[in-house]
Coordinates of C-alpha atoms and ligand atoms in Angstrom, one line a residue:
M1 CA -12.6 4.3 20.2
K2 CA -13.7 8.4 20.3
K3 CA -16.8 9.0 18.0
D4 CA -15.8 11.9 17.0
R5 CA -13.5 9.1 14.7
F6 CA -16.4 8.9 12.4
V7 CA -17.1 11.4 9.9
P8 CA -20.9 12.8 10.5
K9 CA -22.8 11.9 8.0
E10 CA -23.8 14.8 7.2
E11 CA -20.2 15.8 6.4
L12 CA -19.7 13.9 3.7
L13 CA -23.3 14.4 2.0
R14 CA -22.1 18.2 2.4
Q15 CA -19.3 16.8 0.6
E16 CA -21.6 15.4 -2.4
E17 CA -23.6 18.2 -2.7
I18 CA -20.5 20.4 -2.8
A19 CA -19.3 17.7 -5.1
N20 CA -22.8 17.6 -7.4
A21 CA -22.5 21.5 -7.5
L22 CA -19.0 21.4 -9.2
S23 CA -20.1 18.3 -11.9
S24 CA -22.9 20.8 -12.6
Y25 CA -20.9 23.6 -13.6
W26 CA -19.4 21.9 -16.0
K27 CA -22.0 21.2 -17.5
E28 CA -23.5 24.5 -17.6
Q29 CA -19.2 25.0 -18.8
G30 CA -19.7 22.4 -21.6
K31 CA -17.0 20.9 -20.3
T32 CA -15.6 17.1 -18.8
P33 CA -12.6 18.5 -17.3
L34 CA -9.8 15.7 -17.6
A35 CA -8.2 14.7 -14.1
M36 CA -4.4 12.6 -13.9
V37 CA -4.0 11.4 -11.0
I38 CA -0.5 9.5 -10.1
T39 CA 0.3 7.5 -7.0
Y40 CA 3.8 7.6 -4.9
G41 CA 3.9 4.8 -2.3
C42 CA 2.2 1.0 -0.5
Q43 CA -1.1 -0.1 -1.2
Q44 CA -3.2 2.2 1.3
N45 CA -2.5 5.4 -0.9
E46 CA -3.3 3.8 -4.2
N47 CA -6.8 2.6 -2.1
D48 CA -6.9 6.4 -1.6
S49 CA -6.8 7.3 -4.9
E50 CA -9.5 4.8 -5.7
R51 CA -11.3 6.8 -3.1
I52 CA -10.3 10.4 -4.8
R53 CA -11.2 9.6 -9.0
G54 CA -14.3 8.0 -7.3
M55 CA -15.3 11.7 -5.8
L56 CA -13.7 13.3 -8.9
S57 CA -15.6 11.6 -11.7
Q58 CA -18.7 12.3 -8.7
M59 CA -17.7 16.3 -9.6
G60 CA -17.6 15.7 -13.4
Y61 CA -14.3 15.0 -14.2
G62 CA -13.5 12.0 -16.6
F63 CA -9.6 11.0 -16.1
T64 CA -6.8 10.9 -18.7
E65 CA -2.5 9.8 -18.5
N66 CA -1.4 12.5 -21.2
K67 CA 0.0 16.1 -18.8
E68 CA -0.7 17.7 -21.9
E69 CA -5.0 17.3 -22.1
A70 CA -5.2 17.7 -18.5
D71 CA -7.5 20.1 -16.8
L72 CA -5.9 19.0 -13.5
I73 CA -2.0 16.8 -12.0
L74 CA -2.4 15.9 -8.5
F75 CA 0.5 13.6 -7.4
N76 CA -1.1 11.2 -4.4
T77 CA 2.5 11.2 -2.8
C78 CA 4.7 9.0 0.2
A79 CA 6.5 10.3 2.7
V80 CA 8.3 7.1 3.4
R81 CA 11.5 7.6 1.8
E82 CA 13.5 9.5 0.9
G83 CA 14.1 8.9 -2.1
A84 CA 9.9 8.8 -3.3
E85 CA 10.0 12.4 -2.0
Q86 CA 12.7 13.1 -4.1
R87 CA 11.0 11.8 -7.6
V88 CA 7.7 13.8 -6.2
L89 CA 9.4 16.9 -5.7
G90 CA 10.9 16.6 -9.5
N91 CA 8.0 15.7 -10.7
V92 CA 6.0 18.4 -9.7
G93 CA 8.4 20.8 -9.9
A94 CA 8.6 19.9 -14.1
L95 CA 5.4 21.4 -14.5
K96 CA 6.1 25.0 -13.7
H97 CA 6.3 24.8 -17.7
L98 CA 3.2 23.4 -18.7
K99 CA 1.4 25.3 -15.8
K100 CA 2.8 28.9 -17.6
R101 CA 1.8 27.9 -20.7
N102 CA -2.0 26.3 -19.9
P103 CA -2.9 28.9 -16.5
E104 CA -5.9 27.4 -15.8
L105 CA -4.5 24.2 -15.3
I106 CA -4.0 22.6 -11.6
V107 CA -1.8 20.8 -10.3
G108 CA -2.0 19.8 -6.7
I109 CA 0.3 17.5 -4.1
C110 CA -2.2 15.2 -1.0
G111 CA -1.1 12.0 1.0
C112 CA 1.9 11.0 3.3
M113 CA 4.0 14.2 2.4
M114 CA 1.2 16.5 3.2
Q115 CA 1.0 15.5 6.6
Q116 CA 4.3 16.4 7.3
Q117 CA 3.5 20.6 8.4
Q118 CA 7.8 21.4 6.6
V119 CA 7.0 20.1 3.7
A120 CA 3.9 21.7 2.9
E121 CA 5.2 25.1 3.8
Q122 CA 8.7 24.4 1.8
I123 CA 5.5 23.8 -1.6
K124 CA 3.5 26.8 -0.7
S125 CA 6.7 29.5 -0.4
K126 CA 8.6 27.4 -3.7
Y127 CA 6.3 26.0 -6.1
R128 CA 3.6 28.6 -6.6
H129 CA 2.3 27.0 -9.1
V130 CA 0.5 24.4 -7.0
S131 CA -3.1 25.3 -6.1
L132 CA -4.2 22.9 -3.9
V133 CA -2.8 20.7 -1.1
F134 CA -3.9 18.7 1.4
G135 CA -2.9 15.8 3.9
T136 CA -4.3 12.2 4.4
H137 CA -6.7 13.1 6.9
V138 CA -8.5 15.0 4.8
V139 CA -9.5 13.1 1.3
H140 CA -13.3 13.1 2.0
R141 CA -13.5 16.5 1.8
L142 CA -12.1 16.9 -1.9
P143 CA -14.9 18.3 -3.5
E144 CA -15.0 21.5 -1.2
L145 CA -11.5 22.3 -1.6
L146 CA -11.2 21.5 -5.4
S147 CA -14.2 23.3 -5.5
E148 CA -12.9 26.3 -3.8
T149 CA -9.5 26.2 -6.6
V150 CA -12.0 25.8 -9.7
M151 CA -14.7 28.7 -8.7
K152 CA -12.7 31.1 -6.6
K153 CA -9.1 30.9 -8.4
R154 CA -7.0 30.5 -5.2
R155 CA -4.8 28.6 -3.7
V156 CA -6.0 26.2 -1.2
F157 CA -4.0 24.6 1.6
C158 CA -5.2 21.8 4.1
T159 CA -3.4 20.2 6.4
D160 CA -4.8 19.1 10.0
D161 CA -3.3 17.3 12.6
S162 CA -5.7 15.5 13.9
E163 CA -5.0 11.5 15.0
G164 CA -7.3 10.7 11.6
V165 CA -10.5 9.5 11.2
I166 CA -13.2 7.2 8.9
A167 CA -14.9 8.4 6.4
E168 CA -17.1 5.8 4.7
D169 CA -19.5 5.8 1.7
I170 CA -16.9 8.2 -0.5
P171 CA -17.6 6.7 -4.0
I172 CA -14.8 4.7 -5.1
L173 CA -13.3 4.1 -8.5
R174 CA -11.7 0.8 -8.5
E175 CA -7.8 0.3 -10.7
A176 CA -8.7 -3.5 -11.5
D177 CA -12.3 -5.3 -11.8
C178 CA -11.6 -8.9 -10.5
K179 CA -9.3 -8.0 -8.0
A180 CA -10.2 -5.1 -5.1
W181 CA -8.4 -3.8 -1.9
V182 CA -10.5 -3.2 1.0
S183 CA -8.8 -1.3 3.8
V184 CA -10.1 -2.5 7.5
M185 CA -7.7 -0.4 9.1
Y186 CA -5.9 3.6 8.9
G187 CA -3.3 4.3 10.9
C188 CA 0.0 2.8 12.6
N189 CA 0.6 3.1 16.7
N190 CA 4.2 1.5 16.6
F191 CA 6.4 4.2 15.9
C192 CA 9.4 1.7 14.4
T193 CA 12.4 4.2 15.0
Y194 CA 13.1 4.4 11.8
C195 CA 9.2 5.3 10.0
I196 CA 7.6 7.9 9.5
V197 CA 3.9 6.0 8.7
P198 CA 2.5 6.7 11.8
Y199 CA 3.2 10.5 11.9
V200 CA 1.4 10.8 8.6
R201 CA -1.2 8.8 8.8
G202 CA -2.6 9.1 12.5
R203 CA -3.3 6.5 15.1
E204 CA -4.7 2.7 14.6
R205 CA -8.6 3.0 14.2
S206 CA -10.3 -0.1 12.9
R207 CA -13.4 0.2 10.3
K208 CA -16.6 -1.2 11.4
P209 CA -17.0 -4.6 10.4
E210 CA -20.5 -4.1 9.1
K211 CA -18.7 -2.3 7.0
I212 CA -16.0 -3.9 5.6
L213 CA -18.1 -6.8 5.3
A214 CA -20.7 -5.3 3.1
E215 CA -18.2 -3.2 0.9
I216 CA -16.6 -6.8 -0.4
K217 CA -20.2 -8.6 -0.7
I218 CA -20.9 -5.3 -2.9
L219 CA -17.6 -6.3 -4.5
A220 CA -18.6 -9.7 -4.3
E221 CA -22.4 -9.8 -6.4
R222 CA -20.0 -7.1 -9.0
G223 CA -17.7 -10.7 -10.1
V224 CA -14.2 -9.0 -8.1
K225 CA -12.9 -13.0 -7.4
E226 CA -10.2 -11.9 -4.9
I227 CA -10.0 -9.4 -2.1
T228 CA -6.9 -8.4 0.1
L229 CA -7.5 -6.6 2.9
L230 CA -5.1 -3.4 3.9
G231 CA -3.6 -2.6 7.1
Q232 CA 0.1 -1.3 8.3
N233 CA -0.6 -3.7 10.7
V234 CA -4.6 -5.9 10.6
N235 CA -3.7 -8.2 13.4
S236 CA -4.1 -5.1 15.8
Y237 CA -7.8 -5.2 13.8
G238 CA -10.2 -4.1 16.9
K239 CA -8.2 -3.3 19.7
D240 CA -8.8 0.6 19.5
A241 CA -12.1 -0.6 19.6
D242 CA -15.2 -2.5 20.8
F243 CA -16.3 -4.6 18.3
G244 CA -16.1 -7.4 19.5
M245 CA -13.8 -9.2 17.0
D246 CA -10.5 -9.1 16.3
F247 CA -9.0 -9.9 13.1
A248 CA -8.7 -13.5 13.1
D249 CA -13.4 -13.1 13.2
L250 CA -13.3 -11.1 10.5
L251 CA -10.8 -12.9 8.7
R252 CA -13.7 -15.8 9.0
E253 CA -16.4 -13.6 8.3
V254 CA -15.0 -12.4 5.3
N255 CA -14.0 -16.2 3.9
K256 CA -18.3 -17.0 4.6
I257 CA -18.9 -14.6 1.5
D258 CA -20.2 -16.2 -1.5
G259 CA -18.8 -15.0 -4.8
I260 CA -15.4 -14.6 -3.4
F261 CA -12.3 -17.1 -4.6
R262 CA -9.4 -16.2 -3.0
I263 CA -8.7 -13.7 0.0
R264 CA -5.2 -12.3 0.9
F265 CA -3.9 -9.5 3.5
M266 CA -1.2 -7.2 4.6
T267 CA 0.6 -5.9 6.6
S268 CA 1.3 -8.4 10.1
H269 CA 3.2 -7.3 12.4
P270 CA 5.6 -10.5 14.1
K271 CA 4.9 -9.1 18.1
D272 CA 1.0 -9.2 16.9
M273 CA 0.4 -12.2 15.1
S274 CA -1.2 -14.7 17.4
D275 CA -2.5 -18.3 17.5
R276 CA -6.2 -17.6 16.2
L277 CA -4.7 -16.3 13.3
I278 CA -2.2 -18.8 12.5
D279 CA -5.5 -21.1 13.4
A280 CA -8.2 -18.8 11.2
M281 CA -5.7 -19.8 7.9
A282 CA -5.7 -22.9 8.8
E283 CA -9.6 -22.8 8.7
C284 CA -10.3 -20.4 6.7
D285 CA -9.9 -22.4 3.0
K286 CA -10.9 -18.7 0.0
V287 CA -7.3 -17.5 2.4
M288 CA -4.1 -18.1 0.1
P289 CA -1.2 -20.1 1.4
Q290 CA 0.3 -16.6 1.9
L291 CA 2.3 -14.7 4.5
H292 CA 3.8 -11.3 4.5
L293 CA 5.7 -10.7 7.8
P294 CA 8.0 -7.6 7.4
F295 CA 11.6 -8.3 10.1
Q296 CA 13.1 -5.5 8.7
A297 CA 16.8 -6.5 10.3
G298 CA 17.9 -10.0 11.9
S299 CA 19.7 -8.6 15.2
T300 CA 18.6 -8.6 17.9
R301 CA 20.0 -5.4 18.8
V302 CA 19.1 -3.8 15.9
L303 CA 15.8 -4.8 15.8
S304 CA 15.4 -2.9 20.0
E305 CA 17.0 -0.1 19.0
M306 CA 14.4 -0.2 16.2
N307 CA 11.3 -1.0 18.7
R308 CA 10.1 -3.6 16.8
K309 CA 9.3 -5.4 19.6
Y310 CA 10.6 -9.2 18.9
T311 CA 14.6 -11.0 18.8
K312 CA 15.6 -13.0 16.3
E313 CA 14.8 -16.0 18.1
Q314 CA 11.6 -14.9 18.8
Y315 CA 11.0 -14.0 14.4
L316 CA 12.6 -17.8 13.2
A317 CA 10.2 -20.0 16.2
L318 CA 6.5 -17.9 14.9
V319 CA 8.2 -18.5 10.9
E320 CA 8.6 -22.5 12.2
K321 CA 4.7 -22.1 13.9
V322 CA 3.3 -20.7 10.7
R323 CA 5.0 -23.8 8.8
A324 CA 3.9 -26.2 11.0
K325 CA 0.3 -24.7 11.0
L326 CA 0.0 -24.0 7.4
G327 CA 2.3 -25.8 5.7
A328 CA 5.0 -24.8 3.0
I329 CA 3.0 -21.2 2.4
S330 CA 4.9 -18.5 0.4
M331 CA 6.9 -15.7 2.7
T332 CA 8.6 -12.5 2.1
S333 CA 9.5 -9.8 4.1
D334 CA 10.7 -6.0 4.2
I335 CA 14.5 -5.9 5.2
I336 CA 16.1 -2.4 6.0
V337 CA 19.4 -2.2 5.0
G338 CA 22.1 0.4 7.1
F339 CA 19.9 1.1 9.7
P340 CA 22.0 3.5 12.7
G341 CA 25.0 1.3 14.7
E342 CA 23.8 -2.3 12.2
T343 CA 27.5 -3.6 12.3
E344 CA 28.7 -5.6 9.8
E345 CA 28.2 -8.7 12.5
D346 CA 24.8 -7.4 12.9
F347 CA 24.4 -7.1 8.6
Q348 CA 24.9 -11.3 9.3
E349 CA 22.1 -12.2 10.7
T350 CA 19.9 -10.4 8.7
L351 CA 21.1 -12.7 5.7
D352 CA 21.3 -15.2 8.8
V353 CA 17.6 -15.0 8.7
L354 CA 16.4 -15.3 4.7
E355 CA 19.4 -18.9 4.4
K356 CA 17.0 -19.9 7.7
V357 CA 13.9 -19.2 6.2
R358 CA 13.6 -18.8 2.8
F359 CA 11.4 -16.5 1.8
D360 CA 9.9 -16.3 -1.4
S361 CA 10.5 -12.8 -2.1
V362 CA 11.4 -9.8 -0.4
F363 CA 11.3 -5.9 -0.8
S364 CA 13.8 -4.7 0.7
F365 CA 15.0 -0.7 1.4
I366 CA 18.5 1.7 2.6
Y367 CA 17.3 2.7 5.5
S368 CA 16.8 6.3 4.2
K369 CA 16.7 8.4 7.7
R370 CA 13.5 10.6 8.5
T371 CA 13.2 14.0 9.4
G372 CA 11.0 13.9 12.7
T373 CA 11.9 10.4 13.8
P374 CA 14.1 8.8 16.9
A375 CA 16.9 7.0 14.4
A376 CA 17.5 10.7 11.9
T377 CA 19.0 11.5 15.2
M378 CA 20.9 8.8 16.0
D379 CA 24.5 9.6 16.1
N380 CA 26.5 6.2 14.7
Q381 CA 24.6 6.5 11.2
V382 CA 26.1 4.0 8.5
P383 CA 28.1 5.1 6.0
E384 CA 26.6 5.2 2.6
E385 CA 29.2 3.1 0.1
V386 CA 28.8 0.5 3.4
Q387 CA 24.9 0.8 2.8
H388 CA 25.3 -0.1 -0.7
E389 CA 27.5 -3.0 -0.8
R390 CA 25.8 -4.6 2.2
F391 CA 22.3 -4.0 -0.4
E392 CA 24.1 -5.9 -3.4
R393 CA 25.1 -8.5 -1.4
L394 CA 21.7 -8.8 0.3
L395 CA 20.4 -8.6 -3.2
E396 CA 22.6 -11.1 -4.6
L397 CA 21.8 -13.6 -2.0
Q398 CA 17.7 -13.2 -2.2
N399 CA 17.8 -14.0 -6.0
R400 CA 19.4 -17.0 -5.6
I401 CA 16.8 -18.3 -3.1
S402 CA 14.0 -16.9 -4.9
R403 CA 15.7 -18.3 -8.3
E404 CA 15.8 -21.7 -6.5
I405 CA 12.1 -21.8 -5.2
N406 CA 11.0 -20.5 -8.4
E407 CA 12.1 -23.6 -10.1
E408 CA 10.3 -25.9 -8.0
Y409 CA 7.6 -24.7 -10.1
F410 CA 8.9 -26.5 -13.4
E411 CA 6.1 -28.2 -15.3
K412 CA 4.3 -28.3 -12.1
T413 CA 0.4 -27.3 -12.7
V414 CA -0.8 -24.2 -10.4
E415 CA -4.2 -22.7 -10.5
L416 CA -4.5 -19.2 -11.9
L417 CA -6.7 -16.0 -11.1
V418 CA -6.4 -14.5 -14.8
E419 CA -6.1 -10.8 -13.9
G420 CA -6.0 -9.6 -17.2
A421 CA -3.0 -8.7 -20.0
S422 CA 0.7 -9.3 -19.7
K423 CA 1.6 -5.3 -18.8
T424 CA 5.0 -6.2 -20.9
D425 CA 4.2 -9.0 -23.7
S426 CA 1.4 -7.9 -26.3
G427 CA -0.7 -11.4 -26.6
V428 CA 0.3 -12.9 -23.5
L429 CA -2.6 -12.9 -20.5
S430 CA -1.0 -12.9 -16.5
G431 CA -2.1 -14.6 -13.9
R432 CA -1.7 -15.2 -9.5
T433 CA -0.9 -18.9 -8.2
P434 CA -2.6 -19.3 -4.6
E435 CA 0.8 -17.9 -3.5
G436 CA 0.9 -14.6 -5.3
K437 CA 2.8 -15.4 -7.9
I438 CA 3.0 -13.9 -11.3
V439 CA 2.4 -16.6 -14.2
N440 CA 2.5 -15.1 -18.3
F441 CA 0.5 -17.3 -20.8
P442 CA -0.5 -17.0 -24.5
D443 CA -3.6 -15.2 -24.9
D444 CA -6.0 -18.2 -26.5
G445 CA -8.6 -15.5 -27.6
E446 CA -11.5 -17.4 -24.8
T447 CA -9.7 -16.9 -21.9
K448 CA -11.2 -13.8 -19.4
T449 CA -10.1 -12.1 -17.3
G450 CA -11.6 -13.4 -14.1
D451 CA -11.4 -16.4 -15.3
L452 CA -9.8 -19.6 -12.4
I453 CA -7.4 -21.7 -14.8
T454 CA -4.9 -24.7 -14.9
V455 CA -1.7 -23.7 -16.3
K456 CA 1.3 -26.0 -16.4
I457 CA 4.5 -24.0 -15.7
T458 CA 7.6 -24.3 -18.5
K459 CA 9.9 -21.9 -18.1
V460 CA 10.6 -20.0 -14.6
S461 CA 13.0 -17.2 -14.1
T462 CA 13.5 -15.1 -10.5
W463 CA 10.7 -12.5 -10.7
S464 CA 8.1 -14.8 -12.5
L465 CA 7.0 -17.8 -14.4
A466 CA 5.8 -18.1 -17.8
G467 CA 3.3 -21.6 -18.8
E468 CA 0.1 -22.9 -21.0
K469 CA -2.8 -22.9 -20.4
I470 CA -4.3 -27.4 -19.8
G471 CA -7.5 -26.1 -18.7
Ligands
SAH501 N1 3.0 -1.1 8.6 C1 4.1 -2.3 7.8 C2 4.9 -1.4 6.6 C3 5.4 -0.1 6.0 S1 6.6 1.1 5.5 C4 5.2 -2.6 8.5 O1 5.1 -2.7 9.7 O2 5.8 -3.6 8.3 C5 7.1 -0.4 4.4 C6 8.1 -0.8 4.2 O3 9.1 0.4 4.0 C7 8.5 -1.8 5.9 O4 8.0 -2.3 6.1 C8 10.1 -1.3 6.2 O5 10.5 -2.2 5.5 C9 10.6 0.5 4.9 N2 10.7 1.9 5.8 C10 10.2 2.2 6.2 N3 10.3 2.9 6.7 C11 11.9 3.1 6.6 C12 12.9 4.6 6.4 N4 13.1 5.2 7.1 N5 14.5 3.9 5.3 C13 14.2 2.5 4.8 N6 12.9 1.7 5.1 C14 11.5 2.1 5.5
SF4_502 FE1 6.0 2.0 9.6 FE2 6.6 0.4 11.8 FE3 4.2 1.2 11.7 FE4 4.8 -0.5 10.1 S1 4.5 -0.8 12.1 S2 3.5 1.5 10.2 S3 7.2 -0.2 10.0 S4 5.5 2.5 12.5
F3S503 FE1 4.4 5.5 2.1 FE2 1.9 7.1 3.2 FE3 1.3 4.0 2.5 S1 4.1 7.1 3.5 S2 4.6 3.9 2.6 S3 2.4 5.9 1.1 S4 1.6 5.3 4.4

């Protein structure tokens, strides 16, 4: 890997100094400014937002969930589907009035959408109330960019087109206390023909193993029990470098860290799911029995048009191999419906994979045209009604399968890592099984976030399980 992919220490120190200067500026003003960070998209973006909050805190900011009292509203955006982009533009547009009432308010947009030059340009010319825009490759420069907006009252736009960098040791304010996301690599080299991610996240670049392991050790000392290793395609970890370590080796090292109980990872690309990794999963006691292995489409012809580099048969054989070595682990997948040229027969192949594999759950998406990707200009786009109709049939089938799998949990005893209060019910706590299933149970007043407990399942539904604590 090229050396200049690592942001030099001096540059990070420079950012830290600017952050401290802004913090002093606020102190002099006798003010604790409040920031609201709104995140769209995948865990990678959530993880970036945690870093953004870390830097904001260093710059003297507190946090709010209330737009009316915010001094800074920052949207960390996702570009993967058009729907996600429209939602952001709608929400940013709606802030125009608030900005009129409160001219000191800074509205900012960052993340994957801003790596697309045409979108950043559109914001510059049509969303005049937005005064801070930056892309995914310059997140570590937030202190400099925000200071310029605050102190010089300038509109600041910073999107660079490089292949991306790795910035280490940036302050981070994490969302949860018992579990944490840890990025092991950034970017993607796969260029699936429908996907914008390689264009907005740059080339694959792996963090040094010693940096990853040091981060996890610190988390373990702080009481974090579960780690999810993140990357667009974790199985190609290390291929861009000469660490002498691949993802399987990394997993074995993480497994040795005391205090961590559970390890998960995502996402795995089927073409890179090596025997070494399956063996590591089998041998590492803390690696949970769960695998997210997106297949995207069942038809081998469509898979080839998507540039996925495997056939339907190879995918099914891989699932069999995984199950033969790892037993009845929980499996999940991503699926795209209505890719250009998808016929009814092709779609039937997708349903066939669902029937054969019986995933615990799937994330299914209607194909969305992304400007700049090869699939956007394919001339056989599937009409919207057909896409929707296929999508509904897919959901119906998967809901039945998910429910049948969940029903097998009825009256079973499971181990849960308690994650905290349920998002929907008061007086109810929520935790996850080793397979990653959410279980709600009544709060007995004694159970704490991060506890490992035993629960008997008393109720099952398509989406979740409910139970009673028995130990
Ligand atoms: N790197 C991961 C996932 C990245 S994006 C992987 O390869 O599996 C998450 C999911 O969004 C993808 O798996 C795919 O199912 C979906 N997706 C990506 N581009 C899309 C598009 N243009 N339209 C619809 N869904 C898309
Ligand atoms: Fe997109 Fe394919 Fe890369 Fe996943 S592997 S991020 S779907 S290009
Ligand atoms: Fe979206 Fe960017 Fe993640 S496009 S899916 S937030 S990498």
